[in-house]
Coordinates of C-alpha atoms and ligand atoms in Angstrom, one line a residue:
M25 CA 2.5 -25.5 38.1
Q26 CA 3.5 -23.8 34.7
Q27 CA -0.1 -23.1 34.3
Q28 CA -0.2 -21.4 37.7
E29 CA 3.1 -19.4 36.9
A30 CA 1.4 -18.4 33.4
A31 CA -1.6 -17.0 35.1
G32 CA 0.2 -14.8 37.7
Q33 CA 3.0 -13.5 35.3
A34 CA 3.7 -9.7 35.0
P35 CA 1.8 -8.2 32.0
R36 CA 3.3 -8.4 28.8
T37 CA 3.6 -5.5 26.5
S38 CA 3.2 -5.5 22.4
L39 CA 6.5 -4.5 20.5
H40 CA 4.2 -2.5 18.6
G41 CA 2.7 -0.3 21.2
H42 CA -0.9 -0.1 22.2
W43 CA -4.1 1.4 21.2
S44 CA -4.4 5.1 22.6
S45 CA -7.9 4.2 24.2
R46 CA -10.7 1.7 24.1
L47 CA -12.6 3.8 21.5
A48 CA -9.6 3.5 19.3
F49 CA -9.8 -0.2 19.6
I50 CA -13.5 -0.4 19.0
L51 CA -12.9 1.6 15.9
A52 CA -10.4 -0.5 14.5
V53 CA -12.3 -3.7 15.1
T54 CA -15.6 -2.2 13.9
G55 CA -13.4 -0.8 10.8
S56 CA -12.5 -4.5 10.2
A57 CA -15.9 -6.0 10.9
V58 CA -18.0 -3.5 8.7
G59 CA -17.2 -4.0 5.1
L60 CA -18.4 -5.6 1.8
G61 CA -19.8 -8.5 4.1
N62 CA -22.3 -6.4 5.5
I63 CA -23.6 -4.3 2.4
W64 CA -22.6 -6.6 -0.3
K65 CA -22.5 -10.2 1.0
F66 CA -25.2 -10.4 3.5
P67 CA -27.9 -9.3 1.3
Y68 CA -27.1 -11.8 -1.5
L69 CA -26.6 -14.5 0.6
A70 CA -30.0 -14.0 2.4
G71 CA -31.6 -13.6 -0.9
Q72 CA -29.9 -16.8 -2.2
N73 CA -31.1 -18.9 1.0
G74 CA -34.6 -17.8 0.9
G75 CA -34.3 -14.7 3.3
G76 CA -36.1 -15.1 6.8
A77 CA -34.8 -18.6 7.9
F78 CA -31.4 -17.6 6.8
V79 CA -31.2 -14.3 8.6
L80 CA -32.6 -16.0 11.7
V81 CA -29.9 -18.6 11.7
Y82 CA -27.2 -15.9 11.0
L83 CA -28.5 -13.7 14.0
L84 CA -28.3 -16.7 16.2
C85 CA -24.8 -17.5 14.9
V86 CA -23.5 -14.1 15.2
F87 CA -24.6 -13.8 19.2
V88 CA -24.3 -17.4 20.2
I89 CA -21.0 -18.6 18.5
G90 CA -19.7 -15.2 17.1
M91 CA -19.7 -13.5 20.8
P92 CA -17.6 -16.2 22.6
V93 CA -15.4 -16.8 19.7
M94 CA -14.5 -13.0 19.3
M95 CA -13.9 -12.9 23.0
S96 CA -11.7 -15.9 22.7
E97 CA -9.7 -14.3 19.8
I98 CA -9.3 -11.1 21.6
L99 CA -8.1 -12.4 25.0
I100 CA -5.6 -14.9 23.3
G101 CA -4.3 -11.8 21.3
R102 CA -3.9 -9.8 24.1
R103 CA -2.2 -12.4 26.2
G104 CA 0.3 -13.3 23.8
R105 CA 0.8 -9.7 22.3
R106 CA 2.6 -10.9 19.2
N107 CA 1.4 -11.7 15.5
P108 CA -1.1 -14.8 15.6
V109 CA 1.4 -17.5 14.7
A110 CA 3.8 -16.4 17.2
T111 CA 1.2 -15.7 19.9
M112 CA -0.3 -19.3 19.5
A113 CA 3.1 -20.8 19.6
L114 CA 3.7 -18.8 22.7
L115 CA 0.6 -19.5 24.6
G116 CA 0.7 -23.1 23.5
E117 CA 4.0 -23.6 25.3
E118 CA 3.3 -21.6 28.3
E119 CA -0.1 -23.2 29.0
G120 CA 1.7 -26.3 29.2
H121 CA 0.7 -27.7 25.8
S122 CA 2.4 -27.3 22.4
R123 CA 4.1 -25.1 20.2
R124 CA 2.3 -26.5 17.5
W125 CA -0.8 -24.6 18.1
Q126 CA 1.0 -22.1 15.7
W127 CA -0.2 -23.9 12.8
V128 CA -3.7 -22.6 13.9
G129 CA -2.3 -19.2 13.5
A130 CA -0.6 -20.0 10.2
M131 CA -3.8 -21.3 8.9
A132 CA -5.3 -18.2 9.7
V133 CA -2.9 -16.0 7.9
V134 CA -3.3 -18.0 4.8
T135 CA -7.0 -17.7 5.0
G136 CA -7.0 -14.0 5.1
L137 CA -4.9 -13.8 2.0
F138 CA -7.2 -16.1 0.1
I139 CA -10.2 -13.8 1.3
L140 CA -8.5 -10.5 0.4
S141 CA -7.9 -12.1 -3.2
Y142 CA -11.5 -11.7 -4.1
Y143 CA -12.5 -9.1 -1.7
S144 CA -10.1 -6.8 -3.5
V145 CA -11.7 -7.4 -6.6
V146 CA -15.4 -6.6 -5.4
A147 CA -13.8 -3.6 -3.8
G148 CA -12.4 -2.6 -7.3
W149 CA -16.3 -2.9 -8.3
T150 CA -17.1 -0.2 -5.6
L151 CA -14.3 2.0 -7.0
A152 CA -15.4 1.7 -10.4
Y153 CA -19.1 2.8 -9.4
V154 CA -18.0 5.9 -7.8
Q155 CA -16.7 7.0 -11.3
K156 CA -19.9 5.3 -12.8
S157 CA -22.2 7.2 -10.3
M158 CA -20.6 10.5 -11.0
S159 CA -20.8 10.1 -14.7
G160 CA -24.7 10.2 -14.1
V161 CA -25.4 6.8 -15.9
F162 CA -27.7 5.6 -13.4
V163 CA -29.9 8.8 -13.3
G164 CA -33.7 7.7 -14.2
A165 CA -32.1 4.5 -15.6
S166 CA -34.4 1.4 -15.6
P167 CA -33.8 -1.9 -13.7
A168 CA -32.5 -3.5 -17.2
Q169 CA -30.2 -0.6 -17.9
V170 CA -28.8 -0.8 -14.3
S171 CA -28.1 -4.3 -14.8
A172 CA -26.5 -3.9 -18.1
V173 CA -24.1 -1.4 -16.6
F174 CA -23.0 -4.1 -14.2
E175 CA -22.8 -6.9 -16.9
S176 CA -20.8 -5.1 -19.4
F177 CA -18.5 -4.0 -16.6
T178 CA -18.0 -7.4 -15.0
G179 CA -17.8 -8.7 -18.3
S180 CA -14.6 -7.2 -19.2
W181 CA -11.7 -8.5 -17.3
A182 CA -9.5 -5.6 -18.1
Q183 CA -11.7 -3.0 -16.3
V184 CA -12.2 -5.2 -13.5
G185 CA -8.4 -6.1 -13.4
I186 CA -7.5 -2.4 -13.4
A187 CA -10.1 -1.5 -10.4
H188 CA -8.7 -4.7 -8.6
T189 CA -5.0 -3.5 -9.1
L190 CA -5.9 0.1 -7.9
F191 CA -7.5 -1.2 -4.9
M192 CA -4.8 -3.5 -3.9
A193 CA -2.4 -0.7 -4.6
V194 CA -3.9 1.6 -2.1
T195 CA -4.0 -1.2 0.2
I196 CA -0.3 -2.2 -0.1
F197 CA 0.5 1.4 0.4
V198 CA -1.1 1.9 3.6
V199 CA 0.0 -1.3 5.0
A200 CA 3.6 -0.5 4.0
R201 CA 3.3 2.8 5.8
G202 CA 1.8 1.2 8.9
V203 CA -1.5 1.5 10.3
E204 CA -1.5 5.2 10.8
R205 CA -3.9 7.1 13.1
G206 CA -5.4 8.5 10.0
L207 CA -7.2 5.2 9.6
E208 CA -8.7 5.3 13.2
Q209 CA -10.0 9.0 12.2
A210 CA -11.3 7.5 8.9
V211 CA -13.3 4.9 10.8
K212 CA -14.7 7.4 13.3
F213 CA -16.1 9.5 10.4
M214 CA -16.9 6.6 7.9
V215 CA -19.1 4.2 10.0
P216 CA -21.4 7.0 11.0
A217 CA -21.7 8.5 7.6
L218 CA -22.3 5.2 6.1
I219 CA -25.2 4.7 8.5
L220 CA -26.5 8.2 7.9
L221 CA -26.7 7.3 4.0
M222 CA -28.3 4.0 4.6
L223 CA -30.8 5.7 6.8
I224 CA -31.4 7.9 3.9
L225 CA -31.8 5.0 1.5
L226 CA -34.0 3.2 4.0
G227 CA -36.4 6.3 3.9
Y228 CA -36.6 5.8 0.2
S229 CA -37.2 2.3 0.4
I230 CA -39.9 2.6 2.9
N231 CA -41.7 4.9 0.4
S232 CA -41.1 2.6 -2.5
G233 CA -44.4 0.7 -2.0
S234 CA -42.6 -2.8 -1.3
F235 CA -41.3 -2.1 1.8
G236 CA -43.8 -4.7 3.6
L237 CA -42.5 -7.3 1.1
G238 CA -39.2 -7.0 1.9
F239 CA -39.5 -6.7 5.4
K240 CA -41.4 -10.1 5.2
F241 CA -39.0 -11.8 3.1
M242 CA -36.2 -10.8 5.4
F243 CA -38.2 -11.6 8.8
S244 CA -40.6 -14.5 8.2
P245 CA -38.5 -17.5 8.4
N246 CA -39.3 -20.2 6.0
F247 CA -37.5 -23.2 7.0
A248 CA -38.3 -25.1 3.6
A249 CA -36.6 -22.8 2.0
L250 CA -33.2 -23.2 4.1
S251 CA -31.0 -26.2 3.3
W252 CA -27.9 -27.4 5.5
D253 CA -25.6 -25.9 3.2
G254 CA -27.6 -22.6 3.7
V255 CA -27.2 -23.0 7.4
L256 CA -23.5 -23.6 6.8
A257 CA -23.4 -20.3 4.7
A258 CA -25.1 -18.3 7.6
M259 CA -22.6 -19.5 9.8
G260 CA -19.7 -18.9 7.4
Q261 CA -21.2 -15.3 7.0
A262 CA -21.4 -14.7 10.8
F263 CA -17.5 -15.6 10.9
F264 CA -16.8 -13.4 7.9
T265 CA -18.7 -10.4 8.9
L266 CA -17.2 -10.2 12.3
S267 CA -13.7 -10.9 11.0
L268 CA -13.4 -14.0 13.1
G269 CA -11.4 -17.2 12.5
M270 CA -8.5 -15.9 10.8
G271 CA -6.5 -13.8 13.2
A272 CA -7.7 -10.3 12.5
V273 CA -9.4 -9.7 15.7
M274 CA -6.4 -11.5 17.4
A275 CA -3.9 -9.3 16.0
Y276 CA -5.7 -6.2 17.2
G277 CA -6.3 -7.7 20.4
A278 CA -2.4 -7.8 21.0
Y279 CA -2.5 -4.1 21.2
L280 CA -5.4 -3.8 23.8
P281 CA -4.5 -2.2 27.1
E282 CA -4.9 -4.4 30.1
E283 CA -7.8 -2.8 31.8
T284 CA -10.1 -2.5 28.8
S285 CA -13.4 -4.9 29.0
I286 CA -13.1 -7.5 26.3
T287 CA -16.8 -8.4 27.0
S288 CA -18.2 -5.0 26.5
T289 CA -15.9 -4.0 23.7
S290 CA -17.1 -7.2 21.6
A291 CA -20.7 -6.6 22.3
V292 CA -20.3 -3.1 20.9
V293 CA -18.7 -4.2 17.7
I294 CA -20.9 -7.1 17.2
L295 CA -24.1 -4.8 17.6
A296 CA -22.9 -2.2 15.4
D297 CA -22.0 -4.8 12.8
T298 CA -25.3 -6.5 12.9
A299 CA -27.0 -3.4 12.9
I300 CA -25.6 -2.4 9.6
A301 CA -26.1 -5.8 7.9
I302 CA -29.8 -5.6 8.7
L303 CA -29.9 -2.1 7.7
A304 CA -28.5 -3.1 4.4
G305 CA -31.1 -5.9 3.7
L306 CA -34.1 -3.6 4.7
V307 CA -32.7 -1.3 2.2
I308 CA -32.1 -3.7 -0.7
F309 CA -35.1 -6.2 -0.7
P310 CA -37.8 -3.9 -0.8
L311 CA -36.1 -2.4 -4.1
V312 CA -35.7 -5.9 -5.2
F313 CA -39.5 -6.4 -5.0
A314 CA -40.6 -3.0 -6.3
N315 CA -38.5 -3.4 -9.2
G316 CA -39.3 -7.0 -10.0
L317 CA -35.5 -8.2 -9.5
N318 CA -34.6 -11.6 -8.4
P319 CA -33.6 -11.7 -4.7
S320 CA -31.3 -14.6 -5.5
E321 CA -29.4 -13.6 -8.3
G322 CA -26.1 -13.5 -6.6
P323 CA -22.8 -11.0 -6.1
G324 CA -24.6 -8.4 -8.5
L325 CA -27.4 -7.9 -6.0
V326 CA -26.3 -4.7 -4.4
F327 CA -25.0 -3.2 -7.8
D328 CA -28.2 -3.9 -9.4
T329 CA -30.6 -2.3 -6.7
L330 CA -29.0 0.8 -5.0
P331 CA -28.1 2.4 -8.3
L332 CA -31.7 2.1 -9.2
A333 CA -32.7 3.9 -6.0
F334 CA -30.2 6.6 -6.3
G335 CA -31.2 7.0 -10.0
Q336 CA -34.7 8.1 -8.9
M337 CA -33.6 10.2 -6.0
R338 CA -33.2 13.9 -6.1
G339 CA -29.5 14.6 -5.6
G340 CA -28.9 10.9 -6.7
V341 CA -25.6 11.5 -8.5
F342 CA -24.3 13.2 -5.3
F343 CA -25.7 10.6 -2.6
A344 CA -24.4 7.6 -5.0
T345 CA -21.1 9.0 -5.4
I346 CA -20.7 9.6 -1.6
F347 CA -21.9 6.2 -1.0
F348 CA -19.6 4.1 -3.2
V349 CA -17.0 6.0 -1.7
L350 CA -17.8 5.0 1.8
L351 CA -18.3 1.7 0.9
A352 CA -15.0 1.4 -0.8
F353 CA -13.4 2.9 2.5
A354 CA -15.5 0.5 4.4
A355 CA -13.8 -2.2 2.4
W356 CA -10.4 -0.7 2.7
T357 CA -10.5 -0.7 6.4
S358 CA -11.4 -4.6 6.2
A359 CA -8.6 -5.1 3.9
L360 CA -6.0 -3.9 6.0
G361 CA -7.1 -6.3 8.7
L362 CA -6.9 -9.1 6.0
M363 CA -3.2 -8.3 5.2
E364 CA -2.1 -7.2 8.5
P365 CA -1.4 -10.6 10.1
A366 CA 0.6 -11.9 7.1
V367 CA 2.6 -8.7 6.8
A368 CA 3.2 -8.8 10.8
W369 CA 4.3 -12.4 10.4
L370 CA 7.0 -11.8 7.3
V371 CA 8.4 -8.6 9.0
E372 CA 9.2 -10.7 12.2
H373 CA 10.4 -13.7 10.5
S374 CA 12.4 -12.6 7.5
H375 CA 13.6 -9.5 9.0
R376 CA 12.3 -7.7 5.6
T377 CA 11.1 -4.0 6.2
R378 CA 7.5 -3.6 6.5
A379 CA 7.3 -2.0 3.1
Q380 CA 8.9 -5.0 1.7
A381 CA 6.6 -7.3 3.1
A382 CA 3.6 -5.5 2.2
V383 CA 4.7 -5.6 -1.4
M384 CA 5.6 -9.1 -1.3
V385 CA 2.1 -10.2 0.3
G386 CA 0.0 -7.8 -1.7
G387 CA 1.7 -9.0 -4.9
L388 CA 0.7 -12.3 -4.3
V389 CA -2.8 -11.6 -3.3
W390 CA -2.9 -9.6 -6.5
S391 CA -2.0 -12.3 -8.8
V392 CA -4.2 -15.0 -7.0
G393 CA -7.0 -12.3 -7.3
F394 CA -7.1 -12.7 -11.0
G395 CA -8.7 -16.0 -10.7
T396 CA -11.7 -14.0 -9.4
V397 CA -11.6 -11.2 -11.9
L398 CA -11.6 -14.0 -14.7
S399 CA -14.7 -15.7 -12.9
F400 CA -17.1 -13.0 -14.0
N401 CA -16.0 -13.1 -17.8
A402 CA -13.4 -15.4 -19.6
L403 CA -13.7 -18.0 -17.0
S404 CA -17.3 -18.0 -16.2
G405 CA -18.1 -20.9 -18.1
F406 CA -15.3 -22.9 -16.0
R407 CA -16.9 -24.7 -13.5
L408 CA -15.6 -27.2 -10.7
L409 CA -17.0 -28.5 -7.5
R410 CA -18.8 -25.3 -6.4
G411 CA -18.9 -23.4 -9.5
T412 CA -16.6 -20.8 -10.8
I413 CA -13.2 -20.0 -9.2
Y414 CA -14.7 -17.4 -7.0
D415 CA -17.5 -19.8 -5.7
N416 CA -14.8 -22.2 -4.6
L417 CA -12.6 -19.8 -2.9
D418 CA -15.6 -18.1 -1.2
Y419 CA -17.0 -21.4 -0.1
I420 CA -13.5 -22.9 1.1
T421 CA -12.4 -19.5 3.0
S422 CA -16.1 -18.6 4.5
N423 CA -17.5 -21.9 5.2
V424 CA -14.6 -24.3 5.7
M425 CA -11.8 -22.2 6.8
L426 CA -12.8 -19.4 9.0
P427 CA -15.4 -22.1 11.1
L428 CA -12.2 -24.3 11.4
G429 CA -9.9 -21.4 12.7
G430 CA -12.6 -20.2 14.8
L431 CA -13.4 -23.7 16.4
L432 CA -9.7 -24.3 17.0
I433 CA -9.1 -20.9 18.4
T434 CA -12.0 -21.1 20.8
I435 CA -11.0 -24.7 21.9
F436 CA -7.6 -23.1 22.6
A437 CA -8.8 -20.3 24.8
A438 CA -11.4 -22.5 26.6
W439 CA -10.0 -25.8 26.9
V440 CA -6.3 -25.5 26.6
M441 CA -5.7 -22.3 28.3
C442 CA -6.2 -22.7 32.1
R443 CA -9.2 -21.1 33.9
N444 CA -6.9 -18.7 35.5
S445 CA -5.5 -17.4 32.7
S446 CA -8.7 -16.7 30.8
A447 CA -10.2 -15.4 33.9
D448 CA -7.3 -12.9 34.2
E449 CA -8.1 -11.6 30.8
L450 CA -11.9 -11.6 31.2
G451 CA -11.8 -9.7 34.4
G452 CA -12.1 -12.3 37.0
A453 CA -14.3 -15.5 37.3
G454 CA -17.7 -13.8 37.8
A455 CA -20.9 -14.5 35.8
I456 CA -19.8 -13.1 32.6
F457 CA -16.7 -15.3 32.8
K458 CA -18.7 -18.4 33.4
S459 CA -21.1 -17.5 30.5
W460 CA -18.4 -17.1 28.1
R461 CA -16.8 -20.5 29.3
F462 CA -20.0 -22.3 28.9
L463 CA -20.4 -21.2 25.4
A464 CA -16.8 -21.3 24.4
R465 CA -16.5 -24.8 25.9
Y466 CA -19.6 -26.3 24.7
V467 CA -22.1 -24.6 22.9
A468 CA -19.8 -22.8 20.0
P469 CA -17.7 -26.0 19.3
V470 CA -20.5 -28.4 19.0
A471 CA -22.7 -26.0 17.0
I472 CA -19.8 -25.3 14.7
A473 CA -19.1 -29.0 14.2
F474 CA -22.5 -30.0 13.9
I475 CA -23.5 -27.5 11.1
F476 CA -20.4 -28.3 9.4
L477 CA -20.9 -32.2 9.6
R478 CA -24.4 -32.0 8.6
A479 CA -24.0 -29.7 5.8
V480 CA -21.2 -31.7 4.0
G481 CA -23.4 -34.8 4.6
V482 CA -21.5 -36.5 7.4
L483 CA -24.4 -36.5 9.8
G484 CA -27.6 -37.7 8.3
Ligands
LIG509 N1 -15.7 -8.3 8.0 C1 -15.2 -7.8 6.9 C2 -16.4 -7.6 6.1 O1 -17.7 -8.0 6.5 O2 -16.5 -7.1 4.9 C3 -14.5 -8.9 5.9 C4 -13.0 -9.1 6.7 C5 -12.2 -8.4 7.1 C6 -12.9 -10.6 7.1 C7 -11.2 -8.6 7.9 C8 -12.0 -10.9 7.8 C9 -10.9 -9.9 8.3 F1 -10.0 -10.2 9.0

């Protein structure tokens, strides 16, 4: 009875207003999705995990798990229309279950902050690379010279710390002022410009002589090179790149107008995000092979390959500068999504102003970020469990917390919410709804649980 009432209620509105259009929402979610995950993280993970097989598993995870999870997050967000913690509590109760679902929201918020702590450090690298590109150090540089620039920069905790501080400061500033229309505008310009520059780089890569090798590395699957840990990394990356499992998309969904189609919106965002990651791989791997670099070198991969290409290109100083500016922007729009749920929660729970909340949350994240800053220099020799402090943070957030968050969110949407409520959000109980429900009830949860248990060694 309670469930039927829930399904038949009048539409709820968000306290913070709604997106002006479907395009505005698509841009905001795309802005959150497209970031360092596509251009920095995807290529280096693919490189570390043997290429083709990783890419294939990643693509499968994006479409088979990512799509239903994204739809689940948006539909929960739109139905609750509050911050992720409050939304989960409200809907948990309304659907006749328990307010305790709020802990899923709380876990999501904490995950976002941990991710931001290292995301900001790498975003700081891109800021530093704007300045380095402008200075012309990469012009005509050899692979050894380019990697020496990276080593000496990341080797200095002070330089990396300053860049991280700068990036956090701008993020705090924008979050404090509220997510303005300016950002929507920035995304509208930034994503196409980033694609354009990537296409220019692709042209260069195609002519570099090793395009075939790079292409083969990315698309011919060698399953012998992929461990279960690599499969888990591919799934973690699917969550990371689509900003899933931590309430960011849920928070944005809260401002989505009633009549917008959740399915087609998710499809557009997922296709755009995937296209950019694949494009990044197609640019980077040919450069790796053309220059005798090691595809599995890790987080420095992009910073060691792209400057080489720019350094040999006519107008390279200009293009390199623009590229790193755009990458910093892409990181920035993602960072806002990482911080927003925590700030929204603090504002609603403690009656602090938005500016105070942004400074408090940002300050905390900034200090935790020094763990990552030091992972590449003073504490690079300090190893526990998975490696450096950065390696551990990355593993726990991407490979454990995001899939767990995504699993619980999907279970909530597909099993706890009554059929009428979810059908209501997905535009009726037609074929799309049925496919979503099948994927969200069975396929995604089983796949997530299986991959996770297999990778940690519980299943065989
Ligand atoms: N999706 C972003 C990227 O690929 O760079 C990272 C991210 C942003 C994850 C926002 C989660 C999030 F809420």
